[in-house]
PDB file of C-alpha atoms in Angstrom:
ATOM      1  CA  MET A  30       0.214 -16.890  17.570  1.00  0.00           C
ATOM      2  CA  ASN A  31       1.079 -17.777  14.260  1.00  0.00           C
ATOM      3  CA  LEU A  32       3.044 -14.792  13.364  1.00  0.00           C
ATOM      4  CA  LYS A  33       3.029 -13.659   9.565  1.00  0.00           C
ATOM      5  CA  HIS A  34       3.788  -9.860   8.226  1.00  0.00           C
ATOM      6  CA  ALA A  35       1.256  -8.390   5.806  1.00  0.00           C
ATOM      7  CA  LEU A  36       2.512  -7.896   1.991  1.00  0.00           C
ATOM      8  CA  THR A  37       0.492  -5.057   0.676  1.00  0.00           C
ATOM      9  CA  VAL A  38       0.567  -4.155  -2.990  1.00  0.00           C
ATOM     10  CA  ASP A  39      -1.215  -0.602  -4.054  1.00  0.00           C
ATOM     11  CA  VAL A  40      -2.542  -1.142  -7.102  1.00  0.00           C
ATOM     12  CA  GLU A  41      -1.486   2.030  -9.379  1.00  0.00           C
ATOM     13  CA  ASP A  42       0.054   2.579 -12.376  1.00  0.00           C
ATOM     14  CA  TRP A  43       2.999   4.676 -12.729  1.00  0.00           C
ATOM     15  CA  PHE A  44       1.214   7.935 -13.903  1.00  0.00           C
ATOM     16  CA  GLN A  45      -0.651   7.996 -11.069  1.00  0.00           C
ATOM     17  CA  VAL A  46       1.432   8.595  -7.958  1.00  0.00           C
ATOM     18  CA  LEU A  47       1.363  11.913  -6.084  1.00  0.00           C
ATOM     19  CA  ASN A  48       5.231  12.407  -7.031  1.00  0.00           C
ATOM     20  CA  LEU A  49       4.186  12.755 -10.962  1.00  0.00           C
ATOM     21  CA  ARG A  50       0.646  14.513 -10.148  1.00  0.00           C
ATOM     22  CA  ASP A  51       2.048  17.870 -11.941  1.00  0.00           C
ATOM     23  CA  ARG A  52       2.701  16.312 -15.090  1.00  0.00           C
ATOM     24  CA  PHE A  53      -0.350  13.731 -15.337  1.00  0.00           C
ATOM     25  CA  PRO A  54      -3.714  15.501 -14.229  1.00  0.00           C
ATOM     26  CA  LEU A  55      -6.643  13.280 -13.660  1.00  0.00           C
ATOM     27  CA  GLU A  56      -8.525  14.679 -16.843  1.00  0.00           C
ATOM     28  CA  GLU A  57      -5.246  13.314 -18.795  1.00  0.00           C
ATOM     29  CA  TRP A  58      -5.092   9.696 -17.294  1.00  0.00           C
ATOM     30  CA  ASP A  59      -7.019   7.713 -20.073  1.00  0.00           C
ATOM     31  CA  GLN A  60      -4.316   9.156 -22.461  1.00  0.00           C
ATOM     32  CA  CYS A  61      -1.519   7.855 -20.790  1.00  0.00           C
ATOM     33  CA  GLU A  62      -0.183   3.876 -21.369  1.00  0.00           C
ATOM     34  CA  LEU A  63      -1.432   1.121 -19.077  1.00  0.00           C
ATOM     35  CA  ARG A  64       1.465  -0.613 -17.919  1.00  0.00           C
ATOM     36  CA  LEU A  65       0.383  -2.888 -15.050  1.00  0.00           C
ATOM     37  CA  GLU A  66      -0.214  -6.472 -16.688  1.00  0.00           C
ATOM     38  CA  LYS A  67       3.547  -7.191 -16.876  1.00  0.00           C
ATOM     39  CA  PRO A  68       4.604  -6.226 -13.387  1.00  0.00           C
ATOM     40  CA  MET A  69       1.548  -7.967 -12.058  1.00  0.00           C
ATOM     41  CA  GLN A  70       2.211 -10.838 -13.726  1.00  0.00           C
ATOM     42  CA  ILE A  71       5.823 -10.833 -12.035  1.00  0.00           C
ATOM     43  CA  LEU A  72       4.514 -10.085  -8.669  1.00  0.00           C
ATOM     44  CA  TRP A  73       1.819 -12.987  -9.005  1.00  0.00           C
ATOM     45  CA  ASP A  74       4.644 -15.353 -10.335  1.00  0.00           C
ATOM     46  CA  LEU A  75       6.796 -14.204  -7.373  1.00  0.00           C
ATOM     47  CA  LEU A  76       4.445 -15.004  -4.843  1.00  0.00           C
ATOM     48  CA  ASP A  77       3.347 -18.350  -6.314  1.00  0.00           C
ATOM     49  CA  LEU A  78       7.291 -19.485  -6.067  1.00  0.00           C
ATOM     50  CA  LYS A  79       7.611 -18.448  -2.611  1.00  0.00           C
ATOM     51  CA  LYS A  80       4.296 -19.230  -1.270  1.00  0.00           C
ATOM     52  CA  ALA A  81       2.945 -16.275  -0.223  1.00  0.00           C
ATOM     53  CA  LYS A  82      -0.189 -13.968  -0.130  1.00  0.00           C
ATOM     54  CA  ALA A  83      -0.556 -10.411  -0.058  1.00  0.00           C
ATOM     55  CA  THR A  84      -3.531  -8.097   0.065  1.00  0.00           C
ATOM     56  CA  PHE A  85      -4.001  -5.607  -2.930  1.00  0.00           C
ATOM     57  CA  PHE A  86      -5.341  -2.354  -2.708  1.00  0.00           C
ATOM     58  CA  PHE A  87      -7.083  -1.511  -6.071  1.00  0.00           C
ATOM     59  CA  LEU A  88      -7.773   1.844  -7.475  1.00  0.00           C
ATOM     60  CA  GLY A  89     -11.106   1.352  -8.535  1.00  0.00           C
ATOM     61  CA  TRP A  90     -10.457   3.590 -11.556  1.00  0.00           C
ATOM     62  CA  ILE A  91      -7.824   0.624 -12.485  1.00  0.00           C
ATOM     63  CA  ALA A  92     -10.276  -2.211 -11.221  1.00  0.00           C
ATOM     64  CA  GLU A  93     -12.720  -0.590 -13.885  1.00  0.00           C
ATOM     65  CA  ARG A  94     -10.582  -0.787 -16.746  1.00  0.00           C
ATOM     66  CA  LEU A  95      -8.460  -4.005 -16.292  1.00  0.00           C
ATOM     67  CA  PRO A  96     -11.009  -6.367 -14.246  1.00  0.00           C
ATOM     68  CA  ASP A  97      -9.314  -9.209 -15.158  1.00  0.00           C
ATOM     69  CA  LEU A  98      -6.195  -8.051 -13.077  1.00  0.00           C
ATOM     70  CA  VAL A  99      -8.754  -8.122 -10.051  1.00  0.00           C
ATOM     71  CA  ARG A 100      -9.900 -11.713 -11.219  1.00  0.00           C
ATOM     72  CA  GLU A 101      -6.815 -13.225 -11.490  1.00  0.00           C
ATOM     73  CA  THR A 102      -5.719 -11.858  -8.175  1.00  0.00           C
ATOM     74  CA  ALA A 103      -8.516 -13.227  -6.465  1.00  0.00           C
ATOM     75  CA  ALA A 104      -8.122 -16.295  -8.273  1.00  0.00           C
ATOM     76  CA  ARG A 105      -4.656 -16.854  -6.732  1.00  0.00           C
ATOM     77  CA  GLY A 106      -5.689 -16.498  -3.402  1.00  0.00           C
ATOM     78  CA  HIS A 107      -4.957 -13.146  -2.546  1.00  0.00           C
ATOM     79  CA  GLU A 108      -6.845 -10.351  -0.698  1.00  0.00           C
ATOM     80  CA  ILE A 109      -8.820  -7.805  -2.689  1.00  0.00           C
ATOM     81  CA  ALA A 110      -9.056  -4.102  -0.801  1.00  0.00           C
ATOM     82  CA  SER A 111      -9.703  -0.968  -1.414  1.00  0.00           C
ATOM     83  CA  HIS A 112      -7.469   2.144  -2.429  1.00  0.00           C
ATOM     84  CA  GLY A 113     -10.356   4.593  -3.298  1.00  0.00           C
ATOM     85  CA  TYR A 114     -11.356   5.126  -6.831  1.00  0.00           C
ATOM     86  CA  ASP A 115      -8.776   7.526  -8.328  1.00  0.00           C
ATOM     87  CA  HIS A 116      -5.865   8.679  -5.792  1.00  0.00           C
ATOM     88  CA  GLN A 117      -7.028  11.505  -4.346  1.00  0.00           C
ATOM     89  CA  LEU A 118      -5.757  12.632  -1.169  1.00  0.00           C
ATOM     90  CA  LEU A 119      -8.373  12.254   1.650  1.00  0.00           C
ATOM     91  CA  PRO A 120      -8.477  16.164   2.753  1.00  0.00           C
ATOM     92  CA  ASP A 121      -8.974  17.228  -1.017  1.00  0.00           C
ATOM     93  CA  LEU A 122     -12.091  14.546  -1.031  1.00  0.00           C
ATOM     94  CA  GLY A 123     -13.839  15.774   2.134  1.00  0.00           C
ATOM     95  CA  GLU A 124     -16.036  13.763   4.217  1.00  0.00           C
ATOM     96  CA  GLU A 125     -18.893  13.625   1.550  1.00  0.00           C
ATOM     97  CA  GLY A 126     -16.486  13.262  -1.291  1.00  0.00           C
ATOM     98  CA  PHE A 127     -14.890  10.308   0.517  1.00  0.00           C
ATOM     99  CA  GLN A 128     -18.291   8.638   0.816  1.00  0.00           C
ATOM    100  CA  LYS A 129     -18.880   8.685  -2.706  1.00  0.00           C
ATOM    101  CA  ASP A 130     -15.090   7.668  -3.470  1.00  0.00           C
ATOM    102  CA  LEU A 131     -15.529   4.505  -1.186  1.00  0.00           C
ATOM    103  CA  ALA A 132     -19.190   3.505  -2.816  1.00  0.00           C
ATOM    104  CA  LYS A 133     -18.042   4.000  -6.255  1.00  0.00           C
ATOM    105  CA  THR A 134     -14.976   1.504  -5.574  1.00  0.00           C
ATOM    106  CA  GLU A 135     -16.639  -0.926  -3.789  1.00  0.00           C
ATOM    107  CA  SER A 136     -19.389  -0.965  -6.402  1.00  0.00           C
ATOM    108  CA  ILE A 137     -16.902  -2.034  -8.946  1.00  0.00           C
ATOM    109  CA  LEU A 138     -14.742  -4.291  -6.895  1.00  0.00           C
ATOM    110  CA  LYS A 139     -17.947  -6.000  -5.964  1.00  0.00           C
ATOM    111  CA  GLY A 140     -19.358  -6.071  -9.440  1.00  0.00           C
ATOM    112  CA  ILE A 141     -16.073  -7.913 -10.438  1.00  0.00           C
ATOM    113  CA  THR A 142     -15.595 -10.270  -7.310  1.00  0.00           C
ATOM    114  CA  GLY A 143     -18.732 -10.640  -5.946  1.00  0.00           C
ATOM    115  CA  GLU A 144     -17.688  -9.221  -2.460  1.00  0.00           C
ATOM    116  CA  LEU A 145     -17.258  -5.932  -0.919  1.00  0.00           C
ATOM    117  CA  PRO A 146     -13.591  -4.958   0.422  1.00  0.00           C
ATOM    118  CA  ARG A 147     -13.141  -4.871   3.794  1.00  0.00           C
ATOM    119  CA  ALA A 148      -9.955  -3.444   4.080  1.00  0.00           C
ATOM    120  CA  PHE A 149      -8.724  -0.097   3.071  1.00  0.00           C
ATOM    121  CA  ARG A 150      -5.417   2.141   2.629  1.00  0.00           C
ATOM    122  CA  ALA A 151      -6.134   5.957   1.693  1.00  0.00           C
ATOM    123  CA  CYS A 152      -4.118   7.518  -1.131  1.00  0.00           C
ATOM    124  CA  THR A 153      -0.366   8.396   0.097  1.00  0.00           C
ATOM    125  CA  TRP A 154      -1.266   7.610   3.923  1.00  0.00           C
ATOM    126  CA  SER A 155      -3.653  10.727   3.785  1.00  0.00           C
ATOM    127  CA  VAL A 156      -5.359   9.967   6.787  1.00  0.00           C
ATOM    128  CA  GLY A 157      -4.351  12.599   9.846  1.00  0.00           C
ATOM    129  CA  PRO A 158      -5.436  15.677  11.765  1.00  0.00           C
ATOM    130  CA  LYS A 159      -7.210  17.144   8.602  1.00  0.00           C
ATOM    131  CA  THR A 160      -9.679  13.921   8.294  1.00  0.00           C
ATOM    132  CA  PRO A 161     -11.441  13.183  11.608  1.00  0.00           C
ATOM    133  CA  TRP A 162     -14.067  11.693   9.911  1.00  0.00           C
ATOM    134  CA  ALA A 163     -12.135   8.990   7.869  1.00  0.00           C
ATOM    135  CA  PHE A 164     -11.905   6.468  10.685  1.00  0.00           C
ATOM    136  CA  ALA A 165     -15.869   6.609  11.502  1.00  0.00           C
ATOM    137  CA  THR A 166     -16.955   6.686   7.738  1.00  0.00           C
ATOM    138  CA  LEU A 167     -14.952   3.477   7.122  1.00  0.00           C
ATOM    139  CA  VAL A 168     -16.701   1.713  10.246  1.00  0.00           C
ATOM    140  CA  GLN A 169     -19.881   2.990   9.016  1.00  0.00           C
ATOM    141  CA  ARG A 170     -19.553   1.469   5.719  1.00  0.00           C
ATOM    142  CA  GLY A 171     -18.524  -2.118   7.227  1.00  0.00           C
ATOM    143  CA  TYR A 172     -14.615  -2.070   6.787  1.00  0.00           C
ATOM    144  CA  THR A 173     -12.732  -3.934   9.646  1.00  0.00           C
ATOM    145  CA  ARG A 174      -9.260  -3.341   8.733  1.00  0.00           C
ATOM    146  CA  ASP A 175      -7.269  -0.300   7.575  1.00  0.00           C
ATOM    147  CA  SER A 176      -3.706   0.564   6.672  1.00  0.00           C
ATOM    148  CA  SER A 177      -3.537   4.467   6.200  1.00  0.00           C
ATOM    149  CA  LEU A 178      -1.446   5.773   9.299  1.00  0.00           C
ATOM    150  CA  HIS A 179       2.262   6.156   8.503  1.00  0.00           C
ATOM    151  CA  PRO A 180       3.573   6.896  11.959  1.00  0.00           C
ATOM    152  CA  ILE A 181       6.193   9.528  10.570  1.00  0.00           C
ATOM    153  CA  ARG A 182       7.386  13.053   9.684  1.00  0.00           C
ATOM    154  CA  HIS A 183       7.025  13.779   6.042  1.00  0.00           C
ATOM    155  CA  PRO A 184       6.307  16.480   3.900  1.00  0.00           C
ATOM    156  CA  ASP A 185       3.204  15.001   2.253  1.00  0.00           C
ATOM    157  CA  TYR A 186       1.772  12.651   5.169  1.00  0.00           C
ATOM    158  CA  GLY A 187       2.312  10.989   8.468  1.00  0.00           C
ATOM    159  CA  VAL A 188       1.240  11.122  12.098  1.00  0.00           C
ATOM    160  CA  GLU A 189       4.206  11.042  13.593  1.00  0.00           C
ATOM    161  CA  GLN A 190       3.255   9.829  17.275  1.00  0.00           C
ATOM    162  CA  ALA A 191       1.025   7.180  15.633  1.00  0.00           C
ATOM    163  CA  PRO A 192       1.834   3.562  17.063  1.00  0.00           C
ATOM    164  CA  LEU A 193       4.341   1.704  15.659  1.00  0.00           C
ATOM    165  CA  ILE A 194       2.710  -1.758  16.261  1.00  0.00           C
ATOM    166  CA  PRO A 195      -0.925  -3.202  15.175  1.00  0.00           C
ATOM    167  CA  HIS A 196      -3.901  -1.568  17.093  1.00  0.00           C
ATOM    168  CA  PHE A 197      -7.541  -1.102  17.248  1.00  0.00           C
ATOM    169  CA  ILE A 198      -9.027   2.232  16.469  1.00  0.00           C
ATOM    170  CA  GLU A 199     -12.839   2.470  18.259  1.00  0.00           C
ATOM    171  CA  VAL A 200     -14.707   4.827  16.385  1.00  0.00           C
ATOM    172  CA  GLY A 201     -18.104   5.373  15.123  1.00  0.00           C
ATOM    173  CA  GLY A 202     -19.989   2.805  17.389  1.00  0.00           C
ATOM    174  CA  GLY A 203     -17.165  -0.093  16.035  1.00  0.00           C
ATOM    175  CA  LYS A 204     -13.616  -0.446  15.872  1.00  0.00           C
ATOM    176  CA  LEU A 205     -10.810  -0.851  13.079  1.00  0.00           C
ATOM    177  CA  PHE A 206      -7.592  -3.011  12.961  1.00  0.00           C
ATOM    178  CA  GLU A 207      -4.979  -0.666  12.017  1.00  0.00           C
ATOM    179  CA  LEU A 208      -1.818  -2.006  10.663  1.00  0.00           C
ATOM    180  CA  PRO A 209       1.313   0.686   9.985  1.00  0.00           C
ATOM    181  CA  PRO A 210       3.968  -0.086   7.560  1.00  0.00           C
ATOM    182  CA  LEU A 211       7.138  -0.862   9.203  1.00  0.00           C
ATOM    183  CA  VAL A 212       8.760   2.008  10.794  1.00  0.00           C
ATOM    184  CA  THR A 213      11.832   1.464  13.807  1.00  0.00           C
ATOM    185  CA  GLU A 214      12.933   3.887  16.326  1.00  0.00           C
ATOM    186  CA  ILE A 215      16.363   4.684  17.102  1.00  0.00           C
ATOM    187  CA  LEU A 216      17.458   6.988  20.001  1.00  0.00           C
ATOM    188  CA  GLY A 217      14.247   8.512  19.709  1.00  0.00           C
ATOM    189  CA  ARG A 218      13.877   8.957  15.950  1.00  0.00           C
ATOM    190  CA  ARG A 219      11.599   7.109  13.643  1.00  0.00           C
ATOM    191  CA  PHE A 220      13.132   5.779  10.465  1.00  0.00           C
ATOM    192  CA  PRO A 221      10.474   4.372   7.748  1.00  0.00           C
ATOM    193  CA  LEU A 222      11.657   1.041   6.148  1.00  0.00           C
ATOM    194  CA  GLY A 223       8.425  -0.479   5.076  1.00  0.00           C
ATOM    195  CA  GLY A 224       8.261   0.150   1.670  1.00  0.00           C
ATOM    196  CA  GLY A 225       7.889   2.267  -1.756  1.00  0.00           C
ATOM    197  CA  GLY A 226      10.912   4.294  -1.945  1.00  0.00           C
ATOM    198  CA  TYR A 227      12.228   3.262   1.710  1.00  0.00           C
ATOM    199  CA  LEU A 228      12.300  -0.374   0.216  1.00  0.00           C
ATOM    200  CA  ARG A 229      14.229   0.582  -2.893  1.00  0.00           C
ATOM    201  CA  LEU A 230      16.492   3.041  -1.264  1.00  0.00           C
ATOM    202  CA  PHE A 231      17.724   1.496   2.250  1.00  0.00           C
ATOM    203  CA  PRO A 232      19.917  -1.831   2.532  1.00  0.00           C
ATOM    204  CA  ILE A 233      17.661  -4.720   2.532  1.00  0.00           C
ATOM    205  CA  ARG A 234      19.306  -6.162   5.758  1.00  0.00           C
ATOM    206  CA  TRP A 235      18.409  -3.225   7.432  1.00  0.00           C
ATOM    207  CA  ILE A 236      14.738  -3.885   7.067  1.00  0.00           C
ATOM    208  CA  SER A 237      15.016  -7.682   7.059  1.00  0.00           C
ATOM    209  CA  LYS A 238      16.803  -6.816  10.803  1.00  0.00           C
ATOM    210  CA  ALA A 239      13.829  -4.593  11.578  1.00  0.00           C
ATOM    211  CA  LEU A 240      11.214  -7.516  10.878  1.00  0.00           C
ATOM    212  CA  SER A 241      13.319  -9.776  12.577  1.00  0.00           C
ATOM    213  CA  LYS A 242      13.136  -7.673  15.508  1.00  0.00           C
ATOM    214  CA  ARG A 243       9.555  -7.169  15.481  1.00  0.00           C
ATOM    215  CA  GLU A 244       9.104 -11.250  15.171  1.00  0.00           C
ATOM    216  CA  ARG A 245      11.071 -11.551  18.524  1.00  0.00           C
ATOM    217  CA  GLN A 246       8.769  -9.156  20.311  1.00  0.00           C
ATOM    218  CA  GLY A 247       5.572 -11.025  18.838  1.00  0.00           C
ATOM    219  CA  PHE A 248       4.380  -8.237  16.519  1.00  0.00           C
ATOM    220  CA  PRO A 249       3.576  -8.328  13.096  1.00  0.00           C
ATOM    221  CA  SER A 250       4.078  -5.652  10.372  1.00  0.00           C
ATOM    222  CA  CYS A 251       3.527  -4.708   7.307  1.00  0.00           C
ATOM    223  CA  ILE A 252       5.730  -4.001   3.911  1.00  0.00           C
ATOM    224  CA  TYR A 253       4.285  -2.397   0.775  1.00  0.00           C
ATOM    225  CA  LEU A 254       5.093  -1.731  -2.638  1.00  0.00           C
ATOM    226  CA  HIS A 255       3.365  -0.924  -6.193  1.00  0.00           C
ATOM    227  CA  PRO A 256       3.498  -2.845  -9.437  1.00  0.00           C
ATOM    228  CA  TRP A 257       5.222   0.101 -11.276  1.00  0.00           C
ATOM    229  CA  GLU A 258       8.241  -0.507  -8.868  1.00  0.00           C
ATOM    230  CA  LEU A 259       8.697  -3.984 -10.743  1.00  0.00           C
ATOM    231  CA  ASP A 260       8.659  -1.993 -13.920  1.00  0.00           C
ATOM    232  CA  PRO A 261      12.180  -0.156 -14.277  1.00  0.00           C
ATOM    233  CA  ASP A 262      11.355   0.443 -18.134  1.00  0.00           C
ATOM    234  CA  GLN A 263       8.428   2.835 -17.626  1.00  0.00           C
ATOM    235  CA  PRO A 264       8.783   6.407 -19.096  1.00  0.00           C
ATOM    236  CA  ARG A 265      10.990   8.667 -17.364  1.00  0.00           C
ATOM    237  CA  MET A 266      10.059  12.292 -16.493  1.00  0.00           C
ATOM    238  CA  GLN A 267      12.663  14.616 -16.311  1.00  0.00           C
ATOM    239  CA  GLY A 268      13.035  17.994 -13.791  1.00  0.00           C
ATOM    240  CA  LEU A 269      11.348  16.696 -10.890  1.00  0.00           C
ATOM    241  CA  GLY A 270      14.065  17.027  -8.463  1.00  0.00           C
ATOM    242  CA  LEU A 271      13.303  15.333  -5.457  1.00  0.00           C
ATOM    243  CA  ARG A 272      10.121  13.969  -6.269  1.00  0.00           C
ATOM    244  CA  GLY A 273      11.501  12.630  -9.316  1.00  0.00           C
ATOM    245  CA  PHE A 274      14.466  10.589  -7.042  1.00  0.00           C
ATOM    246  CA  ARG A 275      11.507   9.035  -4.919  1.00  0.00           C
ATOM    247  CA  HIS A 276       9.983   7.453  -7.993  1.00  0.00           C
ATOM    248  CA  TYR A 277      12.908   6.125  -9.681  1.00  0.00           C
ATOM    249  CA  VAL A 278      15.776   5.198  -7.604  1.00  0.00           C
ATOM    250  CA  ASN A 279      16.620   1.477  -7.526  1.00  0.00           C
ATOM    251  CA  LEU A 280      13.552   0.317  -9.590  1.00  0.00           C
ATOM    252  CA  SER A 281      15.726  -2.363 -10.815  1.00  0.00           C
ATOM    253  CA  LYS A 282      16.460  -3.733  -7.360  1.00  0.00           C
ATOM    254  CA  THR A 283      12.576  -4.166  -6.291  1.00  0.00           C
ATOM    255  CA  HIS A 284      12.289  -7.347  -7.654  1.00  0.00           C
ATOM    256  CA  ASP A 285      15.244  -9.081  -5.792  1.00  0.00           C
ATOM    257  CA  LYS A 286      14.558  -7.221  -2.580  1.00  0.00           C
ATOM    258  CA  LEU A 287      11.130  -8.168  -2.278  1.00  0.00           C
ATOM    259  CA  ALA A 288      12.523 -11.870  -2.996  1.00  0.00           C
ATOM    260  CA  TYR A 289      15.109 -11.609  -0.216  1.00  0.00           C
ATOM    261  CA  LEU A 290      12.303 -10.516   2.096  1.00  0.00           C
ATOM    262  CA  LEU A 291       9.998 -13.439   1.239  1.00  0.00           C
ATOM    263  CA  ASP A 292      12.787 -16.028   1.562  1.00  0.00           C
ATOM    264  CA  ARG A 293      13.623 -14.555   5.253  1.00  0.00           C
ATOM    265  CA  HIS A 294      10.203 -13.952   6.729  1.00  0.00           C
ATOM    266  CA  PRO A 295       6.708 -15.401   6.722  1.00  0.00           C
ATOM    267  CA  PHE A 296       3.955 -12.932   4.721  1.00  0.00           C
ATOM    268  CA  GLY A 297       0.435 -13.344   4.492  1.00  0.00           C
ATOM    269  CA  THR A 298      -2.679 -11.138   3.793  1.00  0.00           C
ATOM    270  CA  PHE A 299      -3.686  -8.150   5.777  1.00  0.00           C
ATOM    271  CA  GLN A 300      -6.635 -10.459   6.617  1.00  0.00           C
ATOM    272  CA  ASP A 301      -4.369 -13.081   7.847  1.00  0.00           C
ATOM    273  CA  VAL A 302      -2.754 -10.657  10.127  1.00  0.00           C
ATOM    274  CA  HIS A 303      -5.793  -9.472  11.781  1.00  0.00           C
ATOM    275  CA  GLU A 304      -7.270 -12.612  12.277  1.00  0.00           C
ATOM    276  CA  ALA A 305      -4.101 -14.096  14.046  1.00  0.00           C
ATOM    277  CA  TRP A 306      -4.050 -11.064  16.487  1.00  0.00           C
ATOM    278  CA  LEU A 307      -7.551 -11.704  17.401  1.00  0.00           C
ATOM    279  CA  GLN A 308      -6.467 -14.812  18.795  1.00  0.00           C
ATOM    280  CA  ARG A 309      -3.809 -13.536  21.043  1.00  0.00           C
TER     281      ARG A 309
END
């Protein structure tokens, strides 16, 4: 197998994250400064330089307002995928709301690229015991790939006993290729290393070592990040406590950490990983 890890990008802006939700309710988003263009350019250029491809999970809300970001991403050879419309947690949407959310985002992305997305990632990894309908809904709508299960325990998300390696979920008369983010297990405890605040907080050599172990085992993994993590000059909200720490820690180090991984490990799109897995 030509092993590559999936590099994935959740395309949302700085004010749309769960950690800042209390400060920026949905009805006020159109009043916020959109800052995605600069960090997206930095990310595209870095990927071009390192000759790597990635999957970009776009919020429909962003694609609707900044369609040129979707077009340029596709033109550079990256995969366009769905992150839902406006970053709502799946348990809050409910089954019917999830159907509408997917349909709205699909319509927006197809209107820009001419193609329906075939890969999905839920807002804040919010697939779990409260959403037993989620995977069947994705299969029914024609999705073949999902990356929404984070196999850890966390106050906001996670399915602690979910598999650490790629696997198929058979449901609704079809199946989904599920790719979890990088999590390593040490003495029976799981440590998340796959991206976001974990990428910024933990020593990059730990993450690289975990990826190398997966390579020796023959299992691809997944790294994720957000464009706002390449924007250290974004507005800073005070009084957020732990949530603020998670959001702002080491933003200035994201670029160099990602470059370190790209220099040492092979990365491609979620689709690349899926197709290689089918050939095993």
